[in-house]
Coordinates of C-alpha atoms in Angstrom, one line a residue:
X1 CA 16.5 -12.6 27.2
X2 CA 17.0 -13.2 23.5
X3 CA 15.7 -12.3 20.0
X4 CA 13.7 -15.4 19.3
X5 CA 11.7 -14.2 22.2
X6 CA 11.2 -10.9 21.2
X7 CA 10.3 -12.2 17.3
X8 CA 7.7 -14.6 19.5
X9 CA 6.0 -12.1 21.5
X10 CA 5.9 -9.6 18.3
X11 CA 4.7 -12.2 15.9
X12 CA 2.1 -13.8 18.6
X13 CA 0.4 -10.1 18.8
X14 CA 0.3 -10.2 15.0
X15 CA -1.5 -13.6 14.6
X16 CA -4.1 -12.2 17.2
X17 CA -2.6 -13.9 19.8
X18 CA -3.0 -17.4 19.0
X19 CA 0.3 -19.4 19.2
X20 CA -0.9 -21.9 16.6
X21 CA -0.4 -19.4 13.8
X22 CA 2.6 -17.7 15.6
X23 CA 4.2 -21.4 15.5
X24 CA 3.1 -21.7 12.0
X25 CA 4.4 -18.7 11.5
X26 CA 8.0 -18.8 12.7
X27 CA 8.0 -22.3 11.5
X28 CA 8.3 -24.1 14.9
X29 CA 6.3 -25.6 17.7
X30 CA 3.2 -24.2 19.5
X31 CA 4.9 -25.5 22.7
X32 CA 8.1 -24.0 22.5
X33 CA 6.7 -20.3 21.5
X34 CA 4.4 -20.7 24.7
X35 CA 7.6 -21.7 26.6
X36 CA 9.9 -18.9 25.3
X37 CA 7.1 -15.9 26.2
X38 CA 6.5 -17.5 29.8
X39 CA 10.3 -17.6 29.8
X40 CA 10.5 -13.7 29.2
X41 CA 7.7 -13.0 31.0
X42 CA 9.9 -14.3 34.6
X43 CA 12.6 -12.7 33.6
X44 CA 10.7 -9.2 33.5
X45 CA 9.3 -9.6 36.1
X46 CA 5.7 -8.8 35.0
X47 CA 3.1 -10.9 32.4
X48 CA 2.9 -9.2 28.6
X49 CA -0.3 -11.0 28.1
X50 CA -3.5 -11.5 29.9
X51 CA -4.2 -15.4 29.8
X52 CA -7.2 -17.3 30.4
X53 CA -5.8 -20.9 30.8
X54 CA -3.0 -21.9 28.0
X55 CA -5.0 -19.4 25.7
X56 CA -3.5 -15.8 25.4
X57 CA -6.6 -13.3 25.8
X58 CA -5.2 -9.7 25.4
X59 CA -2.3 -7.5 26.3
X60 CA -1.2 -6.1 29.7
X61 CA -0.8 -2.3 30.1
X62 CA 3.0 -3.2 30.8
X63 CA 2.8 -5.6 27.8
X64 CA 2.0 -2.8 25.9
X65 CA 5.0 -1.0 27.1
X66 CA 7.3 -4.0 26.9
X67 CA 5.8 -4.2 23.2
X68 CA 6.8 -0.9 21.9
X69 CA 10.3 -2.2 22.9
X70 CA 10.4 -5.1 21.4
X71 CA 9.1 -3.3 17.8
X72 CA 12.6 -0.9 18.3
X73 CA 14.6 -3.5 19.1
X74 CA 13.5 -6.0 16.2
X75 CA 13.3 -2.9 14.0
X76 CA 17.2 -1.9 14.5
X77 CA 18.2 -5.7 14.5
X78 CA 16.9 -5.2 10.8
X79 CA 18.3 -2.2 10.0
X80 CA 21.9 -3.3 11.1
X81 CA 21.7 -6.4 8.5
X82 CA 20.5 -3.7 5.9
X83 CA 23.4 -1.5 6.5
X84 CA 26.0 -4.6 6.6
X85 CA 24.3 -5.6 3.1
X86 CA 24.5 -1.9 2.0
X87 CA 28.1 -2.0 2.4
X88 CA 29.2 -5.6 1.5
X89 CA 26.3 -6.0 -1.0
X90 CA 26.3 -2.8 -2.9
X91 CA 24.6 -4.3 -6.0
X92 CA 22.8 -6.7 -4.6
X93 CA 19.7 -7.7 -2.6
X94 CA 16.0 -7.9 -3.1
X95 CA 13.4 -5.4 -2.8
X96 CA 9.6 -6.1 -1.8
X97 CA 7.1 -3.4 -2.9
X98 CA 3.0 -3.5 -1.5
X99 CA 0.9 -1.6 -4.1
X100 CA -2.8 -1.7 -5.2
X101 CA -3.5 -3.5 -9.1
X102 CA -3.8 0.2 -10.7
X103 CA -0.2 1.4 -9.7
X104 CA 1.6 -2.0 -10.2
X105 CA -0.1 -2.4 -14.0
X106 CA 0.4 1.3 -14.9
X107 CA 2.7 2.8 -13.2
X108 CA 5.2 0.5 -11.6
X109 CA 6.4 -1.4 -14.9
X110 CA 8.6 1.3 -16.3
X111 CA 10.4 2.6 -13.0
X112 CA 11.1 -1.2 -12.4
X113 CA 12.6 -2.2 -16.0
X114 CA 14.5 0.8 -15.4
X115 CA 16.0 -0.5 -11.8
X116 CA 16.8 -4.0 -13.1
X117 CA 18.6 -2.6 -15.6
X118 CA 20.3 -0.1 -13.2
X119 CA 20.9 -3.1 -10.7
X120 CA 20.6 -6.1 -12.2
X121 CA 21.4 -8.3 -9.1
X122 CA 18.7 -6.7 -7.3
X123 CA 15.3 -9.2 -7.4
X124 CA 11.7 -7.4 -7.5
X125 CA 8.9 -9.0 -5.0
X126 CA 5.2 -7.3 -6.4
X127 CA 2.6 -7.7 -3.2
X128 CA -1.0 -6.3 -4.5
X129 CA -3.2 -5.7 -1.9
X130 CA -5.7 -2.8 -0.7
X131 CA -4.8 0.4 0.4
X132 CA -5.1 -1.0 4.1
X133 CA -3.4 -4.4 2.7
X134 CA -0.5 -2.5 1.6
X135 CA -0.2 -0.2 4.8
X136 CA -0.1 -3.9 6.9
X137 CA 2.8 -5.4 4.3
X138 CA 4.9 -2.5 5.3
X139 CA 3.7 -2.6 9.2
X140 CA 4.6 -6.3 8.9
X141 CA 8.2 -5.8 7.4
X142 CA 7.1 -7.9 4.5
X143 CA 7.6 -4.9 1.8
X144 CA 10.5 -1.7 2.1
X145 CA 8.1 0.4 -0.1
X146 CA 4.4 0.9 -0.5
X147 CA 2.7 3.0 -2.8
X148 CA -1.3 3.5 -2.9
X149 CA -3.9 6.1 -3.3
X150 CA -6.1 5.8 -0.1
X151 CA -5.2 5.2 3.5
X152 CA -1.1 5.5 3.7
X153 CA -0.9 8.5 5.5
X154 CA -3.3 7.6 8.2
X155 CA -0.9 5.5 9.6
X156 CA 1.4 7.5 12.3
X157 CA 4.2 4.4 12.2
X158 CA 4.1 5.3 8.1
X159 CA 6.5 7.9 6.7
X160 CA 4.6 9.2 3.3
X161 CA 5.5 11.4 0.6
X162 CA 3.4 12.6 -2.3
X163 CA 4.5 10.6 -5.5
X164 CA 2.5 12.4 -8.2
X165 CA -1.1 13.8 -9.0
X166 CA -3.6 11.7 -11.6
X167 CA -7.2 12.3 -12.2
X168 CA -10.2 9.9 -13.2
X169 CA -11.2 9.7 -16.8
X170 CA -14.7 8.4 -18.3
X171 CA -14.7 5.8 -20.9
X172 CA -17.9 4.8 -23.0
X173 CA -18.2 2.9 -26.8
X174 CA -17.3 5.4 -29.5
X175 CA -20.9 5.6 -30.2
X176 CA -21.9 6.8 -27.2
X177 CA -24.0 9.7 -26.4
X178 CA -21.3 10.7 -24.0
X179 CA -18.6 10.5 -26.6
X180 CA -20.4 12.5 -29.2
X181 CA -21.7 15.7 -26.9
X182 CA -19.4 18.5 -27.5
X183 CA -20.5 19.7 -23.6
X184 CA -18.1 19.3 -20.6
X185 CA -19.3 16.3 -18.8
X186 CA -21.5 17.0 -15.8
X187 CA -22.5 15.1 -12.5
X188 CA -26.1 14.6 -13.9
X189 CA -25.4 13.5 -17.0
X190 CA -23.0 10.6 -15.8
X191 CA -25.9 9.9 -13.2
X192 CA -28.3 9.2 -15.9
X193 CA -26.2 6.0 -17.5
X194 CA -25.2 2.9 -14.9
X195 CA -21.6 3.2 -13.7
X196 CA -19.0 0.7 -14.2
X197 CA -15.9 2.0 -11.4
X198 CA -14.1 0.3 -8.8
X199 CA -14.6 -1.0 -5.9
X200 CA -14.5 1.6 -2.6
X201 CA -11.4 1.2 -1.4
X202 CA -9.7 1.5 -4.8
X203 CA -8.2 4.3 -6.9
X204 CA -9.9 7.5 -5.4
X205 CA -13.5 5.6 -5.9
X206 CA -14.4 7.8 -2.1
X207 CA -13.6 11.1 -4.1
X208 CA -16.0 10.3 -7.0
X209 CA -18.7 9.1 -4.6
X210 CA -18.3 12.2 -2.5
X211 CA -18.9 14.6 -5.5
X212 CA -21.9 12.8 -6.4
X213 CA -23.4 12.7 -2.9
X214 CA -21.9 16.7 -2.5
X215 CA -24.4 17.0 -5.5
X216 CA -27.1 15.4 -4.4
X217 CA -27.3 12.3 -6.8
X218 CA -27.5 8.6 -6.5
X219 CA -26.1 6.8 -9.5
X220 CA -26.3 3.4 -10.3
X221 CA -23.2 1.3 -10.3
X222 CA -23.4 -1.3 -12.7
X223 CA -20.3 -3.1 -11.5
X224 CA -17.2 -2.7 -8.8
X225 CA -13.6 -3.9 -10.4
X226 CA -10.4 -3.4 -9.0
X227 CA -9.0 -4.4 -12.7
X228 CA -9.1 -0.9 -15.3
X229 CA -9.2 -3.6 -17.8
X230 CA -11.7 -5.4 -16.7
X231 CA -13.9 -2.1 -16.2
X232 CA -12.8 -1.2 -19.8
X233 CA -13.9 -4.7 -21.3
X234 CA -16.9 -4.4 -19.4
X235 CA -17.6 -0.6 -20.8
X236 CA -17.4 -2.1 -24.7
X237 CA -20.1 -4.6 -23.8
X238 CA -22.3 -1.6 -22.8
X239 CA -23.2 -2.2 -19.5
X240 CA -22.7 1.3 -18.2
X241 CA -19.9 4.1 -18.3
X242 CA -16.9 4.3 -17.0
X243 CA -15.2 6.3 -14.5
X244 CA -11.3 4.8 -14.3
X245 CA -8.4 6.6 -13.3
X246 CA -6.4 8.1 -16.2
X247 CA -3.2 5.7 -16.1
X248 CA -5.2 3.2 -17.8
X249 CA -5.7 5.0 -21.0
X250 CA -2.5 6.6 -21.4
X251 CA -0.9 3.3 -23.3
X252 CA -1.2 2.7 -26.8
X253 CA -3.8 0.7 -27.5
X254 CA -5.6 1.2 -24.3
X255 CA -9.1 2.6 -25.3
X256 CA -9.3 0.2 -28.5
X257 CA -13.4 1.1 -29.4
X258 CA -13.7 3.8 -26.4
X259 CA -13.3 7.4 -26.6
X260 CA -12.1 8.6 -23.1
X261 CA -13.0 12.0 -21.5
X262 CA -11.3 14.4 -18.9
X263 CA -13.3 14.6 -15.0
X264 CA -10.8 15.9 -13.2
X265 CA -13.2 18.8 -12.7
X266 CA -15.9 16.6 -11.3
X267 CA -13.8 14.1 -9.0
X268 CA -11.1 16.3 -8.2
X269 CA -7.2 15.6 -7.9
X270 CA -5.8 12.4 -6.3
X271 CA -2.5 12.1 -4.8
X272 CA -0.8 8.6 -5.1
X273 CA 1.9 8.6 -2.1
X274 CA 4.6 6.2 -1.4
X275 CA 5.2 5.0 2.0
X276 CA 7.9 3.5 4.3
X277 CA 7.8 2.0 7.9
X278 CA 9.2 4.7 10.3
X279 CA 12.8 4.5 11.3
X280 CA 14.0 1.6 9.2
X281 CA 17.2 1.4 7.4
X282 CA 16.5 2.2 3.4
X283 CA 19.2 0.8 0.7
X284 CA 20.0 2.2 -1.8
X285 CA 18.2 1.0 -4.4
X286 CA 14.9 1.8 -2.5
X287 CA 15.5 5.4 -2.9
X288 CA 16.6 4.7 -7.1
X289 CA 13.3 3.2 -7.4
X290 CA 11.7 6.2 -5.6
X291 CA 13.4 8.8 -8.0
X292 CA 12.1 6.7 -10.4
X293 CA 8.9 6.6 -9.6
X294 CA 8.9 10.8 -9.1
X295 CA 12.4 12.3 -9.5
X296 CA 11.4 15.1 -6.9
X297 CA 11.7 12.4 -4.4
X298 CA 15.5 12.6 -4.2
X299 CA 17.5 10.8 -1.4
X300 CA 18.0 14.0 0.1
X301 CA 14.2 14.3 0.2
X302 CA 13.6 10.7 1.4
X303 CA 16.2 11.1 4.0
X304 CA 14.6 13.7 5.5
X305 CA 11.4 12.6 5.9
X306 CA 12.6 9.5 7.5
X307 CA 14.7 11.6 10.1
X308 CA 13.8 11.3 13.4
X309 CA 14.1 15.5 13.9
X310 CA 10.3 17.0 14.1
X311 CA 11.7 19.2 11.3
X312 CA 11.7 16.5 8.9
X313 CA 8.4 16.4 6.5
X314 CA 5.7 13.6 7.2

């Protein structure tokens, strides 16, 4: 029984069980993946997978079991290289963060200047993804940190923590009707101008489609983005209004011809969350960046949400 084994069966579940992308994968042979499973598989004593000739088709209830396992196993093989490189590598390493295109254009660029210049040996790997995408990069051990909007804490083998609260804004052409009415902005009157927003699964999108549904309206949406910029460009060529979350008007420069107006009140609050894979090993400069990012999130505060103990926060 060895590791390469274990990283076969693990990976070969990943892929959807087909060994031609495990092999791909792991950067070796089809043949020798299909060898070391049926290897571990006599060993055990029982099959992990369910096959229907050399094809694997699904996994065994004991599989299942033996897979769990595996995940700890893997999982504190990784920690114990983190720790050695906590301790031998103190200023040193690289960090991968998932995020969606909203947090790593308006959020993530100052915290990160700020931890290169704290640890300048320590390399930055940006993954953009979904909310879902994101959520997969840190199930797959391709990123330490994640940080999204949607979907993070759905995930029970996630450990989230609220990073900080931001609300969507509405930006139209300085000659707007919108931009010159004195009135608080209302459901109906946005639904009486095409929408230009993101797409569903981005930056809260779900809470401003609830409140117009909550109010009984169907708007038109003009145009999905997952790009603020491009829903701003698109806004000055008057093809609807815009409904963008309020990081991307806070620079200088931002609006450049567009007035932007407060809908906190219509949309409601979102919480952006940051997110770790359960039990794993954090260096230090995961938690720096984390302070960074919301400097209530201390490492005391990180540490005990990651503990183990059912009195630790979720």
């Amino acid at each position: 029984m060895n590791l390469h084994q274990f990283r076969f069966v693990q990976e070969a579940v990943r892929r959807g069980l087909n060994l031609t992308e495990t092999a791909r994968a792991l950067h070796t042979s089809q043949p020798g993946v299909s060898k070391a499973i049926l290897e571990l598989e006599e060993e055990l004593g029982v099959d992990v997978f369910v096959r229907h000739g050399k094809r694997l088709r699904q996994v065994t209830d004991p599989g299942q079991q033996v897979l769990r396992s595996i995940d700890i196993i893997l999982r504190e093989v990784a920690n114990l290289k983190r720790i050695g490189q906590e301790y031998s590598q103190q200023d040193s390493g690289r960090l991968s963060i998932a995020t969606t295109h909203t947090q790593a254009r308006y959020v993530l660029p100052g915290p990160v200047g700020e931890l290169r210049r704290l640890y300048p040996r320590v390399d930055v790997s940006l993954h953009q993804g979904t909310p879902e995408q994101v959520a997969q990069m840190l199930l797959d051990h391709r990123a330490d940190v994640g940080l999204a909007t949607e979907s993070l804490s759905s995930y029970e083998e996630l450990v989230t923590l609220p990073c900080y609260e931001w609300q969507h804004v509405i930006v139209v052409p300085e000659a707007h009707p919108l931009a010159q009415d004195p009135r608080p902005l209302s459901l109906k009157s946005l639904a009486e101008h095409p929408l230009v927003s993101y797409q569903p699964a981005f930056a809260g999108r779900r809470r401003v489609d609830e409140a117009f549904a909550a109010a009984g309206l169907q708007p038109r949406v003009a145009l999905e983005a997952i790009d603020s910029d491009v829903i701003k460009t698109y806004v000055r060529s008057g093809l609807g209004v815009g409904v963008v979350a309020e990081m991307a008007v806070r620079e200088a420069g931002a609006l450049e011809g567009l007035v932007s107006r407060p809908a906190g009140h219509l949309f409601g609050i979102n919480i952006t969350r940051v997110a770790f894979r359960r039990g794993v090993f954090l260096r230090h400069y995961v938690h720096a960046l984390v302070t960074l990012l919301s400097p209530q999130l201390t490492p005391a505060v990180i540490d005990a949400a990651m503990s183990p103990s059912p009195a630790g926060p979720n």
